[in-house]
GROMACS .gro file of C-alpha atoms in nm:
model
  187
    1UNK     CA    1   1.712   1.467  -7.747
    2UNK     CA    2   1.895   1.437  -7.417
    3UNK     CA    3   2.189   1.665  -7.364
    4UNK     CA    4   2.506   1.523  -7.219
    5UNK     CA    5   2.805   1.681  -7.057
    6UNK     CA    6   3.154   1.588  -7.161
    7UNK     CA    7   3.343   1.439  -6.866
    8UNK     CA    8   3.666   1.405  -7.060
    9UNK     CA    9   3.963   1.573  -6.900
   10UNK     CA   10   4.296   1.668  -7.045
   11UNK     CA   11   4.570   1.411  -6.991
   12UNK     CA   12   4.670   1.430  -6.625
   13UNK     CA   13   4.387   1.667  -6.531
   14UNK     CA   14   4.138   1.574  -6.261
   15UNK     CA   15   3.774   1.522  -6.356
   16UNK     CA   16   3.539   1.752  -6.165
   17UNK     CA   17   3.422   1.560  -5.853
   18UNK     CA   18   3.063   1.688  -5.869
   19UNK     CA   19   3.025   1.589  -6.233
   20UNK     CA   20   3.166   1.244  -6.153
   21UNK     CA   21   2.927   1.201  -5.854
   22UNK     CA   22   2.633   1.314  -6.071
   23UNK     CA   23   2.726   1.060  -6.337
   24UNK     CA   24   2.762   0.775  -6.085
   25UNK     CA   25   2.429   0.872  -5.923
   26UNK     CA   26   2.262   0.763  -6.248
   27UNK     CA   27   2.402   0.410  -6.216
   28UNK     CA   28   2.146   0.178  -6.059
   29UNK     CA   29   2.292   0.003  -5.752
   30UNK     CA   30   2.164  -0.255  -5.503
   31UNK     CA   31   2.103  -0.125  -5.151
   32UNK     CA   32   2.260  -0.339  -4.881
   33UNK     CA   33   2.344  -0.329  -4.513
   34UNK     CA   34   2.690  -0.469  -4.452
   35UNK     CA   35   2.744  -0.605  -4.101
   36UNK     CA   36   3.006  -0.751  -3.874
   37UNK     CA   37   3.032  -0.825  -3.503
   38UNK     CA   38   3.294  -0.805  -3.230
   39UNK     CA   39   3.310  -0.791  -2.850
   40UNK     CA   40   3.131  -0.452  -2.862
   41UNK     CA   41   2.830  -0.606  -3.037
   42UNK     CA   42   2.679  -0.581  -3.385
   43UNK     CA   43   2.790  -0.317  -3.635
   44UNK     CA   44   2.653  -0.225  -3.975
   45UNK     CA   45   2.624   0.041  -4.244
   46UNK     CA   46   2.433   0.097  -4.567
   47UNK     CA   47   2.636   0.030  -4.881
   48UNK     CA   48   2.547   0.043  -5.249
   49UNK     CA   49   2.877  -0.097  -5.373
   50UNK     CA   50   2.792  -0.468  -5.344
   51UNK     CA   51   2.881  -0.675  -5.652
   52UNK     CA   52   2.951  -1.031  -5.761
   53UNK     CA   53   3.315  -1.101  -5.851
   54UNK     CA   54   3.355  -1.477  -5.909
   55UNK     CA   55   3.154  -1.798  -5.907
   56UNK     CA   56   3.446  -2.040  -5.854
   57UNK     CA   57   3.526  -1.966  -5.581
   58UNK     CA   58   3.216  -1.762  -5.489
   59UNK     CA   59   3.346  -1.409  -5.429
   60UNK     CA   60   3.171  -1.076  -5.375
   61UNK     CA   61   3.296  -0.722  -5.326
   62UNK     CA   62   3.193  -0.421  -5.120
   63UNK     CA   63   3.376  -0.088  -5.099
   64UNK     CA   64   3.408   0.143  -4.801
   65UNK     CA   65   3.550   0.488  -4.749
   66UNK     CA   66   3.876   0.462  -4.556
   67UNK     CA   67   3.721   0.683  -4.284
   68UNK     CA   68   3.442   0.432  -4.220
   69UNK     CA   69   3.435   0.297  -3.865
   70UNK     CA   70   3.281  -0.025  -3.997
   71UNK     CA   71   3.576  -0.084  -4.231
   72UNK     CA   72   3.824  -0.120  -3.944
   73UNK     CA   73   3.589  -0.354  -3.758
   74UNK     CA   74   3.545  -0.578  -4.066
   75UNK     CA   75   3.921  -0.599  -4.119
   76UNK     CA   76   3.976  -0.682  -3.750
   77UNK     CA   77   3.698  -0.945  -3.748
   78UNK     CA   78   3.798  -1.092  -4.085
   79UNK     CA   79   3.430  -1.150  -4.168
   80UNK     CA   80   3.127  -0.961  -4.291
   81UNK     CA   81   2.767  -1.019  -4.391
   82UNK     CA   82   2.567  -0.851  -4.667
   83UNK     CA   83   2.192  -0.800  -4.627
   84UNK     CA   84   2.034  -0.723  -4.966
   85UNK     CA   85   1.739  -0.501  -4.876
   86UNK     CA   86   1.398  -0.540  -5.035
   87UNK     CA   87   1.172  -0.275  -5.178
   88UNK     CA   88   1.001  -0.137  -4.869
   89UNK     CA   89   1.310  -0.132  -4.646
   90UNK     CA   90   1.398   0.228  -4.732
   91UNK     CA   91   1.375   0.320  -4.364
   92UNK     CA   92   1.643   0.063  -4.274
   93UNK     CA   93   1.871   0.195  -4.548
   94UNK     CA   94   1.837   0.547  -4.407
   95UNK     CA   95   1.883   0.432  -4.046
   96UNK     CA   96   2.206   0.250  -4.126
   97UNK     CA   97   2.331   0.545  -4.334
   98UNK     CA   98   2.285   0.790  -4.046
   99UNK     CA   99   2.528   0.863  -3.766
  100UNK     CA  100   2.482   0.884  -3.395
  101UNK     CA  101   2.197   0.641  -3.350
  102UNK     CA  102   2.196   0.280  -3.228
  103UNK     CA  103   2.119   0.126  -3.564
  104UNK     CA  104   2.033  -0.217  -3.428
  105UNK     CA  105   1.810  -0.103  -3.138
  106UNK     CA  106   1.503  -0.052  -3.359
  107UNK     CA  107   1.594  -0.320  -3.614
  108UNK     CA  108   1.471  -0.678  -3.618
  109UNK     CA  109   1.783  -0.892  -3.660
  110UNK     CA  110   1.943  -1.214  -3.544
  111UNK     CA  111   2.283  -1.380  -3.560
  112UNK     CA  112   2.351  -1.603  -3.861
  113UNK     CA  113   2.693  -1.761  -3.914
  114UNK     CA  114   2.821  -1.541  -3.630
  115UNK     CA  115   2.717  -1.221  -3.810
  116UNK     CA  116   2.423  -0.979  -3.769
  117UNK     CA  117   2.147  -1.061  -4.023
  118UNK     CA  118   1.859  -0.819  -4.082
  119UNK     CA  119   1.525  -0.999  -4.077
  120UNK     CA  120   1.311  -0.986  -4.388
  121UNK     CA  121   1.581  -0.888  -4.632
  122UNK     CA  122   1.570  -1.004  -4.995
  123UNK     CA  123   1.908  -1.174  -4.970
  124UNK     CA  124   2.189  -1.263  -4.732
  125UNK     CA  125   2.551  -1.366  -4.774
  126UNK     CA  126   2.807  -1.441  -4.504
  127UNK     CA  127   3.168  -1.390  -4.609
  128UNK     CA  128   3.521  -1.446  -4.490
  129UNK     CA  129   3.735  -1.145  -4.577
  130UNK     CA  130   3.978  -1.268  -4.840
  131UNK     CA  131   4.152  -0.946  -4.943
  132UNK     CA  132   4.137  -0.567  -4.910
  133UNK     CA  133   4.241  -0.382  -5.226
  134UNK     CA  134   4.334  -0.015  -5.223
  135UNK     CA  135   4.129   0.207  -5.453
  136UNK     CA  136   4.184   0.577  -5.395
  137UNK     CA  137   3.991   0.697  -5.091
  138UNK     CA  138   3.817   0.357  -5.058
  139UNK     CA  139   3.914  -0.002  -4.987
  140UNK     CA  140   3.755  -0.276  -5.194
  141UNK     CA  141   3.684  -0.576  -4.974
  142UNK     CA  142   3.678  -0.915  -5.143
  143UNK     CA  143   3.475  -1.168  -4.948
  144UNK     CA  144   3.455  -1.543  -4.998
  145UNK     CA  145   3.092  -1.643  -4.960
  146UNK     CA  146   3.035  -1.906  -4.691
  147UNK     CA  147   2.654  -1.890  -4.691
  148UNK     CA  148   2.396  -1.745  -4.930
  149UNK     CA  149   2.016  -1.720  -4.899
  150UNK     CA  150   1.758  -1.530  -5.097
  151UNK     CA  151   1.387  -1.458  -5.084
  152UNK     CA  152   1.166  -1.374  -5.379
  153UNK     CA  153   1.122  -1.012  -5.281
  154UNK     CA  154   1.175  -0.713  -5.506
  155UNK     CA  155   1.523  -0.582  -5.426
  156UNK     CA  156   1.571  -0.221  -5.320
  157UNK     CA  157   1.780  -0.025  -5.567
  158UNK     CA  158   1.920   0.327  -5.566
  159UNK     CA  159   1.940   0.542  -5.879
  160UNK     CA  160   1.913   0.913  -5.948
  161UNK     CA  161   1.938   0.960  -5.569
  162UNK     CA  162   1.607   0.788  -5.496
  163UNK     CA  163   1.512   0.439  -5.375
  164UNK     CA  164   1.302   0.213  -5.596
  165UNK     CA  165   1.297  -0.130  -5.756
  166UNK     CA  166   1.310  -0.278  -6.102
  167UNK     CA  167   0.973  -0.203  -6.260
  168UNK     CA  168   0.935  -0.548  -6.422
  169UNK     CA  169   1.026  -0.751  -6.112
  170UNK     CA  170   0.661  -0.846  -6.041
  171UNK     CA  171   0.620  -1.000  -6.387
  172UNK     CA  172   0.869  -1.282  -6.315
  173UNK     CA  173   0.741  -1.626  -6.217
  174UNK     CA  174   0.803  -1.706  -5.851
  175UNK     CA  175   0.917  -2.020  -5.675
  176UNK     CA  176   0.691  -2.141  -5.401
  177UNK     CA  177   0.772  -2.029  -5.047
  178UNK     CA  178   0.852  -2.391  -4.954
  179UNK     CA  179   1.144  -2.388  -5.203
  180UNK     CA  180   1.279  -2.067  -5.048
  181UNK     CA  181   1.267  -2.209  -4.696
  182UNK     CA  182   1.435  -2.533  -4.805
  183UNK     CA  183   1.715  -2.336  -4.978
  184UNK     CA  184   1.802  -2.152  -4.656
  185UNK     CA  185   1.770  -2.457  -4.430
  186UNK     CA  186   1.997  -2.671  -4.648
  187UNK     CA  187   2.287  -2.425  -4.612
   0.00000   0.00000   0.00000
């Protein structure tokens, strides 16, 4: 039997931050690199807060700490891209999560829809920033999708503070590579 800790707090009391982080670390999340560009060049950071919000219109969300340098650049540019990393791009996730290094210098990327797109990722969406919603120490960015592409690659996920992928991904039937290329060209 697995033991659990009670995270319930008294009314008005604050839940212990470490216990909350430990709980959220158990939630499986996609690993993405969110990008934008301005006169200073490309910018990007690793984020695991990417989620679908709406199909009509197509909306997605990402959340950033208010202290994030990328957040201000996205708001100023009014646009952002989301690169959904594939299993095997752990090194890129770590590079874009670190500080003080030119993240794009050792990364294969190109411009797509005016935004930096990491080559070889499992998925890509370009978005116009529709709204920024306050949420404690983070801002939730709502983006309207203007372009979406995907490749049949196992997505990189983060859970229990390690990278991995869904263990049954390889059992799914795959579309031919010609279908994938046509899907991206037609956009």
